Backbone as JSON Lines, residues from 0, in Angstrom:
{"i":0,"aa":"E","n":[126.77,30.62,35.68],"ca":[127.56,30.82,36.88],"c":[128.53,31.96,36.66]}
{"i":1,"aa":"A","n":[128.89,32.58,37.77],"ca":[129.87,33.66,37.73],"c":[130.8,33.54,38.93]}
{"i":2,"aa":"L","n":[132.06,33.77,38.69],"ca":[133.06,33.78,39.75],"c":[133.36,35.24,40.06]}
{"i":3,"aa":"V","n":[133.01,35.67,41.28],"ca":[133.07,37.08,41.64],"c":[133.97,37.27,42.86]}
{"i":4,"aa":"P","n":[134.88,38.24,42.83],"ca":[135.69,38.51,44.02],"c":[134.79,38.89,45.2]}
{"i":5,"aa":"L","n":[135.05,38.32,46.35],"ca":[134.23,38.58,47.54],"c":[134.24,40.06,47.92]}
{"i":6,"aa":"E","n":[135.32,40.75,47.64],"ca":[135.41,42.17,48.02],"c":[134.6,43.08,47.11]}
{"i":7,"aa":"H","n":[134.09,42.58,46.0],"ca":[133.3,43.4,45.06],"c":[131.82,43.34,45.44]}
{"i":8,"aa":"H","n":[131.47,44.06,46.48],"ca":[130.11,44.02,47.04],"c":[129.05,44.47,46.03]}
{"i":9,"aa":"A","n":[129.36,45.49,45.25],"ca":[128.38,45.98,44.26],"c":[128.08,44.91,43.22]}
{"i":10,"aa":"A","n":[129.1,44.2,42.77],"ca":[128.89,43.13,41.78],"c":[128.07,41.99,42.39]}
{"i":11,"aa":"L","n":[128.39,41.63,43.62],"ca":[127.62,40.56,44.29],"c":[126.16,40.97,44.44]}
{"i":12,"aa":"S","n":[125.92,42.21,44.81],"ca":[124.55,42.71,44.95],"c":[123.83,42.72,43.61]}
{"i":13,"aa":"A","n":[124.53,43.09,42.56],"ca":[123.92,43.11,41.22],"c":[123.53,41.7,40.78]}
{"i":14,"aa":"F","n":[124.4,40.74,41.02],"ca":[124.07,39.35,40.68],"c":[122.89,38.86,41.51]}
{"i":15,"aa":"A","n":[122.89,39.16,42.81],"ca":[121.79,38.74,43.68],"c":[120.47,39.35,43.23]}
{"i":16,"aa":"A","n":[120.5,40.6,42.78],"ca":[119.29,41.26,42.31],"c":[118.73,40.6,41.05]}
{"i":17,"aa":"Q","n":[119.57,39.88,40.32],"ca":[119.13,39.18,39.12],"c":[118.8,37.71,39.38]}
{"i":18,"aa":"G","n":[118.71,37.32,40.67],"ca":[118.3,35.96,41.01],"c":[119.44,34.97,41.17]}
{"i":19,"aa":"F","n":[120.67,35.46,41.21],"ca":[121.8,34.57,41.44],"c":[121.93,34.29,42.93]}
{"i":20,"aa":"I","n":[122.42,33.1,43.27],"ca":[122.61,32.68,44.65],"c":[124.06,32.28,44.83]}
{"i":21,"aa":"A","n":[124.62,32.64,45.99],"ca":[125.99,32.21,46.3],"c":[125.98,30.7,46.55]}
{"i":22,"aa":"G","n":[126.73,29.97,45.74],"ca":[126.76,28.52,45.85],"c":[128.05,27.98,46.42]}
{"i":23,"aa":"A","n":[129.1,28.78,46.4],"ca":[130.39,28.32,46.93],"c":[131.26,29.52,47.25]}
{"i":24,"aa":"L","n":[132.11,29.34,48.25],"ca":[133.09,30.35,48.63],"c":[134.47,29.72,48.54]}
{"i":25,"aa":"Y","n":[135.36,30.4,47.86],"ca":[136.74,29.93,47.74],"c":[137.67,30.92,48.43]}
{"i":26,"aa":"P","n":[138.0,30.64,49.71],"ca":[138.91,31.55,50.41],"c":[140.32,31.46,49.83]}
{"i":27,"aa":"A","n":[140.97,32.6,49.74],"ca":[142.36,32.69,49.27],"c":[142.55,31.95,47.94]}
{"i":28,"aa":"M","n":[141.61,32.14,47.01],"ca":[141.65,31.4,45.75],"c":[142.75,31.9,44.81]}
{"i":29,"aa":"R","n":[142.91,33.21,44.73],"ca":[143.89,33.76,43.77],"c":[144.9,34.64,44.47]}
{"i":30,"aa":"R","n":[146.12,34.47,44.05],"ca":[147.2,35.3,44.58],"c":[147.29,36.58,43.77]}
{"i":31,"aa":"D","n":[147.48,37.67,44.48],"ca":[147.64,38.97,43.84],"c":[148.71,39.72,44.62]}
{"i":32,"aa":"G","n":[149.89,39.81,44.05],"ca":[150.99,40.46,44.75],"c":[151.39,39.64,45.98]}
{"i":33,"aa":"D","n":[151.34,40.29,47.13],"ca":[151.71,39.61,48.37],"c":[150.52,38.98,49.09]}
{"i":34,"aa":"G","n":[149.33,39.13,48.55],"ca":[148.14,38.62,49.25],"c":[147.32,37.69,48.39]}
{"i":35,"aa":"F","n":[146.27,37.18,49.0],"ca":[145.34,36.29,48.32],"c":[143.94,36.9,48.39]}
{"i":36,"aa":"H","n":[143.1,36.57,47.41],"ca":[141.74,37.1,47.37],"c":[140.72,35.97,47.39]}
{"i":37,"aa":"D","n":[139.61,36.22,48.1],"ca":[138.52,35.27,48.2],"c":[137.55,35.49,47.04]}
{"i":38,"aa":"Y","n":[136.92,34.4,46.59],"ca":[135.96,34.48,45.49],"c":[134.68,33.73,45.85]}
{"i":39,"aa":"V","n":[133.59,34.15,45.23],"ca":[132.28,33.53,45.43],"c":[131.77,33.05,44.08]}
{"i":40,"aa":"V","n":[131.21,31.85,44.04],"ca":[130.54,31.36,42.84],"c":[129.06,31.72,42.98]}
{"i":41,"aa":"M","n":[128.57,32.53,42.06],"ca":[127.16,32.9,42.02],"c":[126.51,32.11,40.88]}
{"i":42,"aa":"S","n":[125.38,31.49,41.17],"ca":[124.73,30.68,40.14],"c":[123.24,30.97,40.08]}
{"i":43,"aa":"R","n":[122.67,30.67,38.93],"ca":[121.24,30.88,38.71],"c":[120.75,29.8,37.76]}
{"i":44,"aa":"T","n":[119.54,29.35,37.98],"ca":[118.96,28.36,37.09],"c":[117.5,28.71,36.81]}
{"i":45,"aa":"A","n":[117.05,28.36,35.63],"ca":[115.64,28.56,35.27],"c":[114.81,27.36,35.72]}
{"i":46,"aa":"E","n":[115.48,26.28,36.09],"ca":[114.8,25.07,36.54],"c":[114.44,25.18,38.01]}
{"i":47,"aa":"H","n":[113.28,24.66,38.37],"ca":[112.92,24.56,39.78],"c":[113.57,23.31,40.34]}
{"i":48,"aa":"I","n":[114.39,23.48,41.35],"ca":[115.14,22.37,41.92],"c":[114.25,21.61,42.9]}
{"i":49,"aa":"D","n":[114.19,20.3,42.75],"ca":[113.39,19.44,43.63],"c":[114.33,18.77,44.63]}
{"i":50,"aa":"F","n":[114.28,19.22,45.88],"ca":[115.16,18.69,46.91],"c":[114.54,17.5,47.65]}
{"i":51,"aa":"R","n":[113.32,17.11,47.29],"ca":[112.67,15.99,47.97],"c":[113.44,14.7,47.71]}
{"i":52,"aa":"G","n":[113.58,13.9,48.75],"ca":[114.24,12.61,48.6],"c":[115.75,12.69,48.55]}
{"i":53,"aa":"L","n":[116.3,13.86,48.72],"ca":[117.75,14.05,48.67],"c":[118.4,13.49,49.93]}
{"i":54,"aa":"V","n":[119.43,12.68,49.77],"ca":[120.17,12.13,50.9],"c":[121.5,12.88,50.99]}
{"i":55,"aa":"V","n":[121.78,13.44,52.16],"ca":[122.97,14.27,52.33],"c":[123.78,13.76,53.51]}
{"i":56,"aa":"D","n":[125.09,13.67,53.31],"ca":[125.98,13.31,54.42],"c":[125.89,14.4,55.48]}
{"i":57,"aa":"P","n":[125.9,14.01,56.76],"ca":[125.75,14.99,57.85],"c":[126.7,16.2,57.79]}
{"i":58,"aa":"P","n":[127.98,16.04,57.42],"ca":[128.84,17.23,57.38],"c":[128.41,18.26,56.33]}
{"i":59,"aa":"L","n":[127.69,17.84,55.29],"ca":[127.25,18.77,54.24],"c":[125.9,19.4,54.53]}
{"i":60,"aa":"R","n":[125.2,18.91,55.55],"ca":[123.85,19.37,55.84],"c":[123.75,20.88,56.08]}
{"i":61,"aa":"P","n":[124.64,21.48,56.88],"ca":[124.53,22.94,57.09],"c":[124.64,23.73,55.79]}
{"i":62,"aa":"F","n":[125.54,23.31,54.88],"ca":[125.67,24.01,53.6],"c":[124.38,23.88,52.8]}
{"i":63,"aa":"L","n":[123.83,22.66,52.72],"ca":[122.62,22.45,51.94],"c":[121.45,23.23,52.54]}
{"i":64,"aa":"D","n":[121.32,23.22,53.86],"ca":[120.24,23.98,54.51],"c":[120.34,25.46,54.17]}
{"i":65,"aa":"S","n":[121.55,25.99,54.2],"ca":[121.76,27.4,53.87],"c":[121.43,27.67,52.4]}
{"i":66,"aa":"Y","n":[121.86,26.78,51.51],"ca":[121.6,26.96,50.08],"c":[120.09,26.89,49.8]}
{"i":67,"aa":"V","n":[119.41,25.92,50.4],"ca":[117.96,25.78,50.19],"c":[117.24,27.02,50.69]}
{"i":68,"aa":"S","n":[117.65,27.53,51.83],"ca":[117.04,28.75,52.36],"c":[117.25,29.93,51.42]}
{"i":69,"aa":"A","n":[118.46,30.08,50.9],"ca":[118.74,31.17,49.95],"c":[117.95,30.98,48.67]}
{"i":70,"aa":"W","n":[117.88,29.75,48.19],"ca":[117.14,29.47,46.96],"c":[115.65,29.79,47.16]}
{"i":71,"aa":"A","n":[115.09,29.34,48.28],"ca":[113.67,29.56,48.54],"c":[113.35,31.04,48.68]}
{"i":72,"aa":"S","n":[114.19,31.78,49.38],"ca":[113.92,33.21,49.56],"c":[114.07,33.99,48.25]}
{"i":73,"aa":"T","n":[114.84,33.45,47.32],"ca":[115.02,34.11,46.02],"c":[113.92,33.75,45.04]}
{"i":74,"aa":"H","n":[113.46,32.5,45.07],"ca":[112.58,32.01,44.01],"c":[111.14,31.71,44.42]}
{"i":75,"aa":"L","n":[110.84,31.64,45.7],"ca":[109.48,31.34,46.11],"c":[108.79,32.61,46.6]}
{"i":76,"aa":"P","n":[107.5,32.73,46.32],"ca":[106.8,33.94,46.75],"c":[106.68,33.99,48.27]}
{"i":77,"aa":"V","n":[106.71,35.2,48.79],"ca":[106.57,35.41,50.23],"c":[105.08,35.51,50.54]}
{"i":78,"aa":"R","n":[104.66,34.76,51.52],"ca":[103.25,34.84,51.92],"c":[103.08,35.98,52.9]}
{"i":79,"aa":"E","n":[102.08,36.77,52.65],"ca":[101.79,37.89,53.54],"c":[100.55,37.56,54.35]}
{"i":80,"aa":"V","n":[100.57,37.94,55.6],"ca":[99.43,37.71,56.48],"c":[98.75,39.04,56.71]}
{"i":81,"aa":"A","n":[97.47,39.1,56.38],"ca":[96.71,40.33,56.6],"c":[96.25,40.36,58.04]}
{"i":82,"aa":"S","n":[96.37,41.51,58.66],"ca":[95.93,41.6,60.06],"c":[94.7,42.47,60.18]}
């Protein structure tokens, strides 16, 4: 896992290019002078995550759906349709 400042777009892109996925956002996590900075937790695993049978509380469903979509687009092959 890596904790990356949200404003560091190049670092976030570099992590994403290496298969990392944004797993959490911490708004106003750290104070710097008169302001606060947002951070993103980027994570990567070599294990294939099995989401079958997972029970999720309704308020967490949108987050899980977004995470699963990001995980699938990063780790599963894209099917191409020949025309």
